[in-house]
Every structure is written in C-alpha cells, then in structure tokens.
Amino acid sequence: MLTIDALTHSYPGGHTAVDDLSLAVEAGELVTVVGPSGCGKSTLLRCIAGLQRPTGGRVLLNGDEIRDVPDSLAMVFQSYGRSLLPWLSVRDNVALVLRHRYGSRRERRAAALEALAEVGLADAAAKHPGQLSGGMQQRVAIARALAYGPKLLLMDEPFGSVDAQTREDLEDLLLALRARTPVTVVLVTHDIDESVYLGDRVVVLTGAPGRVLAELPVGLPADRDQIKTRQDPEFVRLRAEVGRLVREK
Amino acid sequence: MKALHPNALRLPLHLAARLWLALLLIGLWELTADAGPGSYFPPPSVIVRALHRVWFSGPASDFFLTEQARSDFPVSFGHLLSGWVLAAAAGIALGLLLGRSERAHDYLQPLLQLCRSVPPPALIPFFVVVFQLDTSMYVVTIAFGAVWPVLLNTLAGVRAVDPVKLDTARVYGMGRTAQLLRIVLPGAAPQIAAGLRIALGFGLILMVLSELVGTTSGIGARLVNAQRTFDIPSMWAGIALLGLTGWLLNAAFLLVENRLLRWHREN
C-alpha cells in the first residue's frame, strides 16, 4: 500500500535527516518505527504525509507518488496541545475536519459525537481542549483522525507526552480501534517497549542520517495485554533485540 | 434581621480599595480650586455642572441629550466609528497578507515603516487640502492613525500562529482560504483584538485633533470654541466628556473581547 523508495531528505544548510531509506507497508499493517533521537523519524513521517517534499527518492501510496497531502491520510501529532484548536469545542475540533465528508453541519456534528464516543469522550464533547487532561486531549486527536476515515494513519510519537498509566490506556485504545477499523498505521516512537507492544512489525532506523537498519516481524498474538504480553518470551526477546539494534551505531 | 452575606460587602470594599486615592485627590481639588469666574482650574463640581448643562440637560425623550449633543455626537462618533472600521479592515487585511506572504512582507515592509514614522497629525494639513473639510477628511485622518496598531498586531499574531496547527489543517485537507479563516484568523484573534482596542484610543485622539481644525461641529470644535470665548468650565466639560468617552469605549470593547475570546483567557 505504502512504498518508500530510496527516500532522502536534506535540509537547507546541509543536514541530512533521512538517507536512502526504503520501506514497504502492507494494507492493514501496523508498523512501528523506532530509532535513536534525531534519526529523522519525524522527517520521514512529514514526507509520507506530503507536508514536505523529499530532496530525493519517492513515496508511493497505492502506486501514486505523493506530491501533496493525500486525501486518504490522517495524522496524529505528538503535541496534541498544539494540534487541537483551543477556540473550538472538542466536538467542533473533530467536526471541522469532516467538511469534505458530510454536507451539513448537523451530520458533521453527529459523526464527531460518534467518534468521541468511540474513544470514551462522549461526555466531554462540549468542553474546550484546554479543559481536558493531556491524555484526554490526545484521545480527541485520535478521534479526529479516525473520524476523517483515513486509509493510512500516521502517528508521530503520539503517546510521548503523557504519563505512564495514560500511555498504556492509549496504547490499548489504539489497538482496540484498529481491530474495529481497517486502517494502516505507521507509528513513530522512541520507546522500544511500545514499538514491540503495538507493532505487527518493528522497523529500526540507524542514527542520523536515518536509514533502515532492521525490520523485525512481531510474532505476538493480535490480542495483546499490558501485563501478559510484556511477559511473553517473544516480547522479551524482541525488546532486547530492538534495544540492541537501537544502541548500535 | 437577616445577617448580611459575607460576599455582599466584597464588591463595595473592593471598589473602595481601588478608588479611595482618586476620590481623595478629586476632593482636594474641589476644596482648593478657585471657583470664581475666569478661573483656569475650576473645581470638579463646576465642571460637572457645565458637563450637564452643555451636553446632558436635554429632554428625557431625547435621552437627556441637549440639542448641541444631538448635533455634535453623531458627527464626532460617526467619524470615529467610520475611521476605526476602515482602519480595522485595512489593518487586518494588510496584516494577514504580510504575515502569510514572505514576498509581500519583503516588498511592503520598508514602505510601511516609512509611513508609520510620519506622525498622523502632521498629515492633517495635507488631508485638508485633498479632502477639504468633507467627512472623508476626518475619517481618513482617524483611519491613518488607527491603522498601525491593528496592522502591526495582526502581523505579529499571524506570524505567531503555531505551525503544528497549520500542518494539522493541511493534513486534513484544508485549502489556503479555509486555513486563513479557520486557523490563522482565530489564532491571531487575541492580538488583533488588542490592536483594535489600542486603535480605538488612537482614533479618539485623532478625532479630536481633526476637529480642532477649521470646523464648527463636533466635540473637538466645541472645545476650541469654549476656549476662544473664555468659557473655561465648558472647555473642561469637553475634556471630561472625551476622557469619559475614551474610558467607556475601552470598557465596552473589553467586555466584548472577554466574551468572544473566553477560550484565550482559559488557556
């Protein structure tokens, strides 16, 4: 579904963030991308999203080269506080992105409420983002992304700014939502445990400039559990393996 | 007898704590001022009486406005409002353009800095020549002075809009117009509002200044007229009226701003 072909991106000034990176993602897959900080993970996502034109290589979505932001793509940013609009209610934050999907405001709002209910925030619809906790705000951002009905969902360290307990809740929320909707996910994280816990496949990048160091299929059952999965020998083996690779220079 | 709720005293006490010095000074002024005719500093009571006599002693059916008030207020405030609205429209439009387009910014910035450096009152003689004493002279004078705080604040607000919000908008398929209306404009709204409020003050100053020049109607003209006829209490009444107007406009604007931008205060 998504093919990244020899992607290279250098910023003006000479810093090369991503160098000759190739990767293929199948439809319905959840691929986690992990690597040392500064390895160009965000640049990679921005190039996939069409927010940034790479200086070299191509990104293909269903065979078409991405030149602008594709219609069937949604993204969840790390800084939910900066991505949500503080002047709109939570419901209207979600409804705003549905303008192309539904004709009337009533339909948009109904769809927004439905999406908020999916992430357990039906009661908070009338509140403004500033009145919610960080974890709840990120739930809103996830509801917004899913309501948009994307084929491909990009997540840039989505759970990096919340506390550990909230993080686990959000991880399980993502897995539950994904089981219900056929969506392909590329999730960037710097957390090794998270990359294994969430992924069908873990892609490890090298340090800057980023390129693919290893791709590890995750041989864990689809139904994952914060306690049991983390004790599974396969999980323990994989996280040690990924940890070793990330530290490798 | 029912006990007074403890909160019932809070507001009067709060007001008293804030106002006592002002009241004391006005009281001192009242006691020490020369109330005789021809005094340059008549006591506040004389000024208030003049304020009442000149502007607010009309019939109840006209909201107590005197004939003079009914002829001068619409002229002066009409100029102020038109000039301010013109300044707001031009300032916001230009601020959006310069804030969003690097090229427009590079081309226009030096020119605008030059224009901004000219003290607006210095242009009144020029505007009088161009527009004579037509309404447009007053409106343009006010707008020229009031446009700068709107423009500069809009520009700063637009440039400070979070790039993550713009990325979000692009990811969710918003075009440039939608981004402008739904992200940039509301995002910059707090700064734009601050600029509009400052512009209101500038507008009032220029309203008076422009009316000091060769006209016979408007509050500023009355002020000069009172001064020329040595009607010092009426002159002071005009000054007090303008002070009150400035204060009321600012308070009214703050009220609307707080209501519309409540989200901003809560963040």
Coordinates of C-alpha atoms in Angstrom, one line a residue, chain B residues 35-195:
Chain B
A35 CA -14.5 78.6 42.0
G36 CA -14.6 82.2 40.8
P37 CA -15.4 83.2 37.2
G38 CA -12.4 83.2 34.9
S39 CA -10.6 80.5 36.9
Y40 CA -8.4 78.3 34.8
F41 CA -8.8 75.4 37.2
P42 CA -12.5 75.4 38.2
P43 CA -13.4 72.8 40.9
P44 CA -14.9 69.5 39.7
S45 CA -18.4 70.4 40.8
V46 CA -18.3 73.4 38.4
I47 CA -17.0 71.2 35.6
V48 CA -19.7 68.6 36.2
R49 CA -22.4 71.2 36.2
A50 CA -21.0 72.5 32.9
L51 CA -20.9 69.0 31.5
H52 CA -24.5 68.6 32.5
R53 CA -25.6 72.0 31.1
V54 CA -23.8 71.7 27.8
W55 CA -24.4 68.1 26.9
F56 CA -26.8 66.2 29.2
S57 CA -29.6 68.6 30.2
G58 CA -31.9 67.7 27.3
P59 CA -35.5 66.3 27.5
A60 CA -35.9 62.7 28.6
S61 CA -37.4 61.9 25.2
D62 CA -34.0 62.6 23.7
F63 CA -32.2 60.5 26.4
F64 CA -31.3 63.8 28.2
L65 CA -29.1 64.9 25.3
T66 CA -29.1 68.6 24.6
E67 CA -29.6 69.9 21.1
Q68 CA -25.8 70.5 20.9
A69 CA -25.1 66.9 21.9
R70 CA -27.6 65.7 19.4
S71 CA -25.9 67.6 16.6
D72 CA -22.3 67.0 17.8
F73 CA -22.2 63.4 19.0
P74 CA -23.4 61.8 15.7
V75 CA -20.8 63.9 13.8
S76 CA -17.9 63.1 16.1
F77 CA -18.7 59.5 16.8
G78 CA -19.7 58.9 13.2
H79 CA -16.2 60.0 12.2
L80 CA -14.6 57.9 14.9
L81 CA -16.5 54.8 14.1
S82 CA -16.1 55.1 10.3
G83 CA -12.4 55.8 10.7
W84 CA -11.9 52.9 13.1
V85 CA -13.8 50.4 11.0
L86 CA -11.7 51.5 7.9
A87 CA -8.5 51.1 9.9
A88 CA -9.6 47.7 11.2
A89 CA -10.5 46.4 7.8
A90 CA -7.3 47.7 6.2
G91 CA -5.1 46.7 9.1
I92 CA -6.4 43.2 9.4
A93 CA -6.3 42.6 5.6
L94 CA -2.7 44.0 5.2
G95 CA -1.6 42.2 8.4
L96 CA -2.9 38.9 7.0
L97 CA -1.2 39.5 3.7
L98 CA 2.1 40.5 5.2
G99 CA 2.0 37.7 7.8
R100 CA 1.3 35.0 5.3
S101 CA 3.3 36.1 2.3
E102 CA 7.1 36.4 2.8
R103 CA 7.3 38.2 -0.6
A104 CA 4.6 40.8 0.3
H105 CA 6.4 41.3 3.6
D106 CA 9.8 41.9 2.0
Y107 CA 8.3 44.4 -0.6
L108 CA 6.0 46.3 1.6
Q109 CA 7.7 46.4 5.0
P110 CA 10.1 49.3 4.3
L111 CA 7.3 51.4 2.8
L112 CA 5.0 50.7 5.7
Q113 CA 7.8 51.5 8.2
L114 CA 8.2 54.9 6.4
C115 CA 4.5 55.6 6.5
R116 CA 4.3 54.6 10.1
S117 CA 7.1 57.0 11.1
V118 CA 5.0 60.0 9.9
P119 CA 3.1 61.4 12.9
P120 CA -0.5 61.3 11.7
P121 CA -1.4 64.8 12.9
A122 CA 1.3 66.1 10.6
L123 CA -0.8 64.9 7.7
I124 CA -3.9 66.8 8.7
P125 CA -2.9 69.9 6.7
F126 CA -2.4 67.6 3.6
F127 CA -5.7 65.8 4.1
V128 CA -7.5 69.2 4.5
V129 CA -6.1 70.2 1.1
V130 CA -7.1 66.9 -0.5
F131 CA -10.5 66.3 1.0
Q132 CA -11.3 69.9 2.2
L133 CA -13.5 69.8 5.3
D134 CA -15.5 66.9 3.9
T135 CA -16.4 63.9 6.2
S136 CA -13.8 61.9 4.3
M137 CA -11.0 64.2 5.7
Y138 CA -11.9 63.3 9.3
V139 CA -12.4 59.6 8.5
V140 CA -9.1 59.3 6.6
T141 CA -7.2 61.1 9.3
I142 CA -8.6 58.8 12.0
A143 CA -8.0 55.7 9.9
F144 CA -4.4 56.7 9.1
G145 CA -3.6 57.0 12.7
A146 CA -5.5 54.0 13.9
V147 CA -4.4 51.5 11.3
W148 CA -0.9 51.0 12.6
P149 CA -1.7 49.2 15.9
V150 CA -4.1 46.9 14.0
L151 CA -1.7 46.2 11.3
L152 CA 1.3 45.5 13.5
N153 CA -0.6 43.4 16.0
T154 CA -2.3 41.4 13.2
L155 CA 1.1 40.8 11.6
A156 CA 2.6 39.7 14.9
G157 CA -0.4 37.5 15.6
V158 CA -0.4 35.8 12.2
R159 CA 3.3 35.1 12.4
A160 CA 2.9 33.6 15.8
V161 CA 0.3 31.0 14.7
D162 CA 1.5 27.6 15.6
P163 CA 3.0 25.8 12.6
V164 CA 1.7 22.5 14.0
K165 CA -1.9 23.9 13.7
L166 CA -1.2 24.7 10.0
D167 CA 0.3 21.3 9.4
T168 CA -2.8 19.8 11.0
A169 CA -5.0 21.8 8.7
R170 CA -3.1 20.7 5.7
V171 CA -3.2 17.1 6.7
Y172 CA -7.0 17.3 7.0
G173 CA -7.3 18.8 3.5
M174 CA -8.0 22.5 4.3
G175 CA -7.2 24.8 1.4
R176 CA -5.5 28.2 1.8
T177 CA -8.7 30.1 2.3
A178 CA -10.0 27.7 4.9
Q179 CA -6.7 27.8 6.7
L180 CA -6.8 31.6 6.7
L181 CA -10.4 31.7 8.0
R182 CA -10.4 28.8 10.4
I183 CA -6.8 28.6 11.7
V184 CA -4.9 31.9 11.1
L185 CA -7.6 34.4 11.9
P186 CA -8.9 32.8 15.1
G187 CA -5.3 32.0 16.2
A188 CA -4.3 35.6 15.8
A189 CA -7.6 37.0 17.2
P190 CA -6.3 37.8 20.7
Q191 CA -3.5 40.0 19.2
I192 CA -5.9 41.5 16.7
A193 CA -8.3 42.4 19.4
A194 CA -5.5 44.1 21.4
G195 CA -4.6 46.1 18.3

